[in-house]
Amino acid sequence: MPKAELHVHIEGTLEPELMFTVAERNKISLPYKSVEEASKAYNFKNLQSFLDIYYRSTHVLLKEQDFYEITWNYLKKASSQNIRHTEMFFDPQAHTSRGIQFETVFMGILNAMKEGAKNLGISSKLIMCFQRCMSVESAMETLLLSLPYKEWIIGVGLDSSEAGYPPRIFASVFDRARKEGFLTVAHAGEEGPPEYIWQALNELKVVRVDHGIACVKDLQLVHKMKTEKIPLTICPLSNVKLHIFDSLADHNLKQLLDMGLQITINSDDPAYFGGYLNENFLAIQDILHLNHNDIYQLAKNSFQATFLTAKEKAKLLKELDNFTLKQKHTITEKIS
Ligand code: ADE
Ligand code: ZN
């Protein structure tokens, strides 16, 4: 099924195999002896225990080529799953805080995006995230570093540890970002309360909420998001791996969909959470009793919630409709 992905951290696509290859090339030692040992360590108690491992793994990335390879590998995988458009996060502070130049990170990613468009036909956009566990000054410094490249960065976001870091802290950085022409999104209501989603909407003026699953605890918030058509980028496998829900059967995405919210399905950090976008769809469809219309609606939402132009969205939505029509014909032919 043609679809878009709107919530994937490029650093979260670093598969253990590539991590070992790059670590060897850059002479960086890893806390694991083998790929198997690394995979086994990917058992998380909560968001913070994941982030500790995730940021540690980024230490192998030093050169432009490393950032190119990680992005290129993701785009190849995404294209193989019929993702027609992707909006990827990157965490510059995870790298600049280790002495890597912003330009090194950015150029590696950008060159892979250009290659993806040319050779795979996949379109992509980039969203720069600030880490909420770092200072406002560091976020502002990062924003200033990004300005020479702003024509290639569609928006800014907020990620990392959520509890104890309300979005409001970063209001001044987001104000400046919007003045510079960036769109704004934020992780909110993943582990944190609905109040953080309110703050993201009202004070950071986000146009899309990442995760946002805590909104069901506040029906006024649900009403606002529904009437204002604010998309939520939901990451089912991630939510279970990080124990936001005990199991996929307990996930509230079907409830949110039935409430009429514009939810989308995404992989978050596929190298750590057991699957890319198709694996997320496959995991939820039976267990949450999603019917054909639900799946179609999720793919439709994914295109409508992108930061593409109306014309680009219409083209992709037409592609989706042609696909579903063709599927209906195939099913009818099989029955008759
Ligand atoms: N960075 C990478 N994945 C994240 C997530 N699920 N929540 C917050 N920050 C992240
Ligand atoms: Zn995320």
PDB file of C-alpha atoms in Angstrom, residues 126-305:
ATOM      1  CA  LEU A 126      13.856  16.761   7.329  1.00  0.00           C
ATOM      2  CA  ILE A 127      12.755  17.899  10.806  1.00  0.00           C
ATOM      3  CA  MET A 128      15.412  19.031  13.273  1.00  0.00           C
ATOM      4  CA  CYS A 129      14.678  18.017  16.866  1.00  0.00           C
ATOM      5  CA  PHE A 130      15.847  19.740  20.024  1.00  0.00           C
ATOM      6  CA  GLN A 131      16.526  17.486  22.980  1.00  0.00           C
ATOM      7  CA  ARG A 132      14.334  18.571  25.891  1.00  0.00           C
ATOM      8  CA  CYS A 133      16.863  17.130  28.366  1.00  0.00           C
ATOM      9  CA  MET A 134      19.370  19.769  27.153  1.00  0.00           C
ATOM     10  CA  SER A 135      19.259  23.496  27.872  1.00  0.00           C
ATOM     11  CA  VAL A 136      17.270  26.189  26.098  1.00  0.00           C
ATOM     12  CA  GLU A 137      20.613  27.881  25.274  1.00  0.00           C
ATOM     13  CA  SER A 138      21.840  24.736  23.553  1.00  0.00           C
ATOM     14  CA  ALA A 139      18.576  24.479  21.577  1.00  0.00           C
ATOM     15  CA  MET A 140      18.875  28.136  20.490  1.00  0.00           C
ATOM     16  CA  GLU A 141      22.516  27.637  19.492  1.00  0.00           C
ATOM     17  CA  THR A 142      21.474  24.638  17.399  1.00  0.00           C
ATOM     18  CA  LEU A 143      18.711  26.648  15.743  1.00  0.00           C
ATOM     19  CA  LEU A 144      21.245  29.332  14.784  1.00  0.00           C
ATOM     20  CA  LEU A 145      23.635  26.692  13.414  1.00  0.00           C
ATOM     21  CA  SER A 146      20.872  25.365  11.188  1.00  0.00           C
ATOM     22  CA  LEU A 147      19.952  28.713   9.597  1.00  0.00           C
ATOM     23  CA  PRO A 148      22.320  28.436   6.597  1.00  0.00           C
ATOM     24  CA  TYR A 149      20.558  25.152   5.729  1.00  0.00           C
ATOM     25  CA  LYS A 150      16.999  26.176   6.521  1.00  0.00           C
ATOM     26  CA  GLU A 151      15.701  25.824   2.988  1.00  0.00           C
ATOM     27  CA  TRP A 152      16.240  22.051   3.325  1.00  0.00           C
ATOM     28  CA  ILE A 153      14.750  21.694   6.820  1.00  0.00           C
ATOM     29  CA  ILE A 154      10.965  21.870   6.838  1.00  0.00           C
ATOM     30  CA  GLY A 155      10.463  22.105  10.568  1.00  0.00           C
ATOM     31  CA  VAL A 156      11.706  21.771  14.102  1.00  0.00           C
ATOM     32  CA  GLY A 157      10.599  19.290  16.754  1.00  0.00           C
ATOM     33  CA  LEU A 158      11.162  18.383  20.378  1.00  0.00           C
ATOM     34  CA  ASP A 159      12.210  14.926  21.530  1.00  0.00           C
ATOM     35  CA  SER A 160      14.121  12.931  24.189  1.00  0.00           C
ATOM     36  CA  SER A 161      13.118  12.505  27.882  1.00  0.00           C
ATOM     37  CA  GLU A 162       9.596  13.823  28.380  1.00  0.00           C
ATOM     38  CA  ALA A 163       8.603  13.575  32.067  1.00  0.00           C
ATOM     39  CA  GLY A 164       9.700  16.686  33.950  1.00  0.00           C
ATOM     40  CA  TYR A 165      10.422  18.661  30.763  1.00  0.00           C
ATOM     41  CA  PRO A 166       7.240  20.548  29.795  1.00  0.00           C
ATOM     42  CA  PRO A 167       7.240  21.944  26.232  1.00  0.00           C
ATOM     43  CA  ARG A 168       6.759  25.486  27.622  1.00  0.00           C
ATOM     44  CA  ILE A 169      10.490  25.569  28.529  1.00  0.00           C
ATOM     45  CA  PHE A 170      11.303  25.851  24.811  1.00  0.00           C
ATOM     46  CA  ALA A 171       8.703  28.481  23.839  1.00  0.00           C
ATOM     47  CA  SER A 172      11.328  31.147  23.011  1.00  0.00           C
ATOM     48  CA  VAL A 173      13.247  28.768  20.720  1.00  0.00           C
ATOM     49  CA  PHE A 174      10.073  27.748  18.926  1.00  0.00           C
ATOM     50  CA  ASP A 175       9.044  31.421  18.558  1.00  0.00           C
ATOM     51  CA  ARG A 176      12.323  32.151  16.822  1.00  0.00           C
ATOM     52  CA  ALA A 177      12.053  28.988  14.710  1.00  0.00           C
ATOM     53  CA  ARG A 178       8.605  30.025  13.448  1.00  0.00           C
ATOM     54  CA  LYS A 179       9.923  33.523  12.674  1.00  0.00           C
ATOM     55  CA  GLU A 180      12.645  31.859  10.573  1.00  0.00           C
ATOM     56  CA  GLY A 181       9.949  30.008   8.617  1.00  0.00           C
ATOM     57  CA  PHE A 182      10.135  26.554  10.206  1.00  0.00           C
ATOM     58  CA  LEU A 183       6.975  24.548  10.859  1.00  0.00           C
ATOM     59  CA  THR A 184       6.785  23.150  14.385  1.00  0.00           C
ATOM     60  CA  VAL A 185       6.000  19.728  15.831  1.00  0.00           C
ATOM     61  CA  ALA A 186       6.747  18.174  19.224  1.00  0.00           C
ATOM     62  CA  HIS A 187       6.785  14.826  20.997  1.00  0.00           C
ATOM     63  CA  ALA A 188       4.094  15.279  23.648  1.00  0.00           C
ATOM     64  CA  GLY A 189       1.847  12.923  25.567  1.00  0.00           C
ATOM     65  CA  GLU A 190       4.086   9.894  25.011  1.00  0.00           C
ATOM     66  CA  GLU A 191       5.013   9.360  28.675  1.00  0.00           C
ATOM     67  CA  GLY A 192       3.893  12.840  29.712  1.00  0.00           C
ATOM     68  CA  PRO A 193       0.396  14.149  30.611  1.00  0.00           C
ATOM     69  CA  PRO A 194      -2.250  15.814  28.356  1.00  0.00           C
ATOM     70  CA  GLU A 195      -1.086  19.160  29.788  1.00  0.00           C
ATOM     71  CA  TYR A 196       2.113  18.778  27.739  1.00  0.00           C
ATOM     72  CA  ILE A 197       0.026  18.400  24.570  1.00  0.00           C
ATOM     73  CA  TRP A 198      -1.910  21.582  25.437  1.00  0.00           C
ATOM     74  CA  GLN A 199       1.395  23.419  25.916  1.00  0.00           C
ATOM     75  CA  ALA A 200       2.791  22.093  22.634  1.00  0.00           C
ATOM     76  CA  LEU A 201      -0.330  23.316  20.812  1.00  0.00           C
ATOM     77  CA  ASN A 202      -0.841  26.635  22.572  1.00  0.00           C
ATOM     78  CA  GLU A 203       2.701  27.727  23.372  1.00  0.00           C
ATOM     79  CA  LEU A 204       4.885  26.026  20.753  1.00  0.00           C
ATOM     80  CA  LYS A 205       2.089  26.342  18.141  1.00  0.00           C
ATOM     81  CA  VAL A 206       2.773  22.883  16.780  1.00  0.00           C
ATOM     82  CA  VAL A 207       0.861  21.816  13.695  1.00  0.00           C
ATOM     83  CA  ARG A 208       1.320  18.091  14.345  1.00  0.00           C
ATOM     84  CA  VAL A 209       1.764  16.174  17.604  1.00  0.00           C
ATOM     85  CA  ASP A 210       4.220  13.280  17.859  1.00  0.00           C
ATOM     86  CA  HIS A 211       2.721  10.368  19.836  1.00  0.00           C
ATOM     87  CA  GLY A 212       0.009  12.363  21.654  1.00  0.00           C
ATOM     88  CA  ILE A 213      -1.611   9.147  22.883  1.00  0.00           C
ATOM     89  CA  ALA A 214      -2.269  10.661  26.336  1.00  0.00           C
ATOM     90  CA  CYS A 215      -4.891  12.979  24.766  1.00  0.00           C
ATOM     91  CA  VAL A 216      -7.676  10.446  25.513  1.00  0.00           C
ATOM     92  CA  LYS A 217      -7.453  11.397  29.175  1.00  0.00           C
ATOM     93  CA  ASP A 218      -8.809  14.865  28.325  1.00  0.00           C
ATOM     94  CA  LEU A 219     -11.930  14.998  26.155  1.00  0.00           C
ATOM     95  CA  GLN A 220     -11.674  18.760  25.670  1.00  0.00           C
ATOM     96  CA  LEU A 221      -8.231  18.193  24.169  1.00  0.00           C
ATOM     97  CA  VAL A 222      -9.562  15.421  21.928  1.00  0.00           C
ATOM     98  CA  HIS A 223     -12.298  17.806  20.773  1.00  0.00           C
ATOM     99  CA  LYS A 224      -9.759  20.525  19.947  1.00  0.00           C
ATOM    100  CA  MET A 225      -7.490  18.143  18.019  1.00  0.00           C
ATOM    101  CA  LYS A 226     -10.436  16.737  16.115  1.00  0.00           C
ATOM    102  CA  THR A 227     -12.010  20.061  15.147  1.00  0.00           C
ATOM    103  CA  GLU A 228      -8.653  21.618  14.258  1.00  0.00           C
ATOM    104  CA  LYS A 229      -7.580  18.441  12.407  1.00  0.00           C
ATOM    105  CA  ILE A 230      -4.245  18.239  14.243  1.00  0.00           C
ATOM    106  CA  PRO A 231      -2.529  15.015  13.151  1.00  0.00           C
ATOM    107  CA  LEU A 232      -1.017  12.616  15.689  1.00  0.00           C
ATOM    108  CA  THR A 233       1.936  10.468  14.647  1.00  0.00           C
ATOM    109  CA  ILE A 234       1.476   7.198  16.516  1.00  0.00           C
ATOM    110  CA  CYS A 235       4.158   4.531  16.891  1.00  0.00           C
ATOM    111  CA  PRO A 236       2.589   1.241  18.048  1.00  0.00           C
ATOM    112  CA  LEU A 237       5.640  -1.044  18.367  1.00  0.00           C
ATOM    113  CA  SER A 238       7.585   1.742  20.084  1.00  0.00           C
ATOM    114  CA  ASN A 239       4.806   2.282  22.639  1.00  0.00           C
ATOM    115  CA  VAL A 240       4.819  -1.378  23.628  1.00  0.00           C
ATOM    116  CA  LYS A 241       8.633  -1.688  23.683  1.00  0.00           C
ATOM    117  CA  LEU A 242       8.773   1.354  26.002  1.00  0.00           C
ATOM    118  CA  HIS A 243       5.906   0.008  28.169  1.00  0.00           C
ATOM    119  CA  ILE A 244       3.512   2.863  27.510  1.00  0.00           C
ATOM    120  CA  PHE A 245       1.016   0.036  26.859  1.00  0.00           C
ATOM    121  CA  ASP A 246       1.379  -3.472  28.281  1.00  0.00           C
ATOM    122  CA  SER A 247       0.629  -5.041  24.910  1.00  0.00           C
ATOM    123  CA  LEU A 248      -0.484  -4.092  21.391  1.00  0.00           C
ATOM    124  CA  ALA A 249      -3.976  -5.339  22.253  1.00  0.00           C
ATOM    125  CA  ASP A 250      -4.164  -2.536  24.847  1.00  0.00           C
ATOM    126  CA  HIS A 251      -3.125   0.216  22.406  1.00  0.00           C
ATOM    127  CA  ASN A 252      -5.634   3.066  22.046  1.00  0.00           C
ATOM    128  CA  LEU A 253      -5.024   3.837  18.359  1.00  0.00           C
ATOM    129  CA  LYS A 254      -8.269   2.232  17.161  1.00  0.00           C
ATOM    130  CA  GLN A 255     -10.148   4.232  19.787  1.00  0.00           C
ATOM    131  CA  LEU A 256      -8.472   7.435  18.562  1.00  0.00           C
ATOM    132  CA  LEU A 257      -9.242   6.555  14.944  1.00  0.00           C
ATOM    133  CA  ASP A 258     -12.892   5.874  15.790  1.00  0.00           C
ATOM    134  CA  MET A 259     -13.056   9.233  17.599  1.00  0.00           C
ATOM    135  CA  GLY A 260     -12.245  10.825  14.241  1.00  0.00           C
ATOM    136  CA  LEU A 261      -8.726  11.987  15.052  1.00  0.00           C
ATOM    137  CA  GLN A 262      -6.241  12.248  12.194  1.00  0.00           C
ATOM    138  CA  ILE A 263      -3.852   9.554  13.382  1.00  0.00           C
ATOM    139  CA  THR A 264      -0.991   8.065  11.383  1.00  0.00           C
ATOM    140  CA  ILE A 265       1.110   4.922  11.922  1.00  0.00           C
ATOM    141  CA  ASN A 266       4.906   5.209  12.187  1.00  0.00           C
ATOM    142  CA  SER A 267       8.012   3.295  13.243  1.00  0.00           C
ATOM    143  CA  ASP A 268       9.842   5.839  15.514  1.00  0.00           C
ATOM    144  CA  ASP A 269      13.160   3.966  15.973  1.00  0.00           C
ATOM    145  CA  PRO A 270      12.777   0.822  13.853  1.00  0.00           C
ATOM    146  CA  ALA A 271      16.256  -0.590  14.539  1.00  0.00           C
ATOM    147  CA  TYR A 272      15.373  -0.761  18.248  1.00  0.00           C
ATOM    148  CA  PHE A 273      11.651  -1.524  18.352  1.00  0.00           C
ATOM    149  CA  GLY A 274      11.301  -4.633  16.200  1.00  0.00           C
ATOM    150  CA  GLY A 275      10.157  -3.312  12.872  1.00  0.00           C
ATOM    151  CA  TYR A 276       9.763  -0.708  10.166  1.00  0.00           C
ATOM    152  CA  LEU A 277       6.442   0.724   8.997  1.00  0.00           C
ATOM    153  CA  ASN A 278       5.008  -2.426   7.389  1.00  0.00           C
ATOM    154  CA  GLU A 279       5.802  -4.431  10.526  1.00  0.00           C
ATOM    155  CA  ASN A 280       3.867  -1.850  12.562  1.00  0.00           C
ATOM    156  CA  PHE A 281       0.851  -2.153  10.250  1.00  0.00           C
ATOM    157  CA  LEU A 282       1.021  -5.960  10.246  1.00  0.00           C
ATOM    158  CA  ALA A 283       1.296  -6.090  14.024  1.00  0.00           C
ATOM    159  CA  ILE A 284      -1.788  -3.947  14.675  1.00  0.00           C
ATOM    160  CA  GLN A 285      -4.238  -4.961  11.981  1.00  0.00           C
ATOM    161  CA  ASP A 286      -5.499  -8.267  13.413  1.00  0.00           C
ATOM    162  CA  ILE A 287      -4.934  -7.630  17.086  1.00  0.00           C
ATOM    163  CA  LEU A 288      -6.873  -4.337  17.003  1.00  0.00           C
ATOM    164  CA  HIS A 289      -9.474  -5.667  14.526  1.00  0.00           C
ATOM    165  CA  LEU A 290      -8.717  -3.032  11.898  1.00  0.00           C
ATOM    166  CA  ASN A 291     -10.832  -3.469   8.781  1.00  0.00           C
ATOM    167  CA  HIS A 292     -10.020  -2.534   5.193  1.00  0.00           C
ATOM    168  CA  ASN A 293     -11.482   0.957   5.649  1.00  0.00           C
ATOM    169  CA  ASP A 294      -9.393   1.590   8.781  1.00  0.00           C
ATOM    170  CA  ILE A 295      -6.181   0.671   6.954  1.00  0.00           C
ATOM    171  CA  TYR A 296      -7.158   2.815   3.979  1.00  0.00           C
ATOM    172  CA  GLN A 297      -7.965   5.718   6.333  1.00  0.00           C
ATOM    173  CA  LEU A 298      -4.553   5.390   8.032  1.00  0.00           C
ATOM    174  CA  ALA A 299      -2.739   5.515   4.667  1.00  0.00           C
ATOM    175  CA  LYS A 300      -4.907   8.458   3.574  1.00  0.00           C
ATOM    176  CA  ASN A 301      -4.191  10.280   6.846  1.00  0.00           C
ATOM    177  CA  SER A 302      -0.470   9.705   6.340  1.00  0.00           C
ATOM    178  CA  PHE A 303      -0.524  11.658   3.060  1.00  0.00           C
ATOM    179  CA  GLN A 304      -2.907  14.345   4.319  1.00  0.00           C
ATOM    180  CA  ALA A 305      -0.768  14.979   7.410  1.00  0.00           C
TER     181      ALA A 305
END
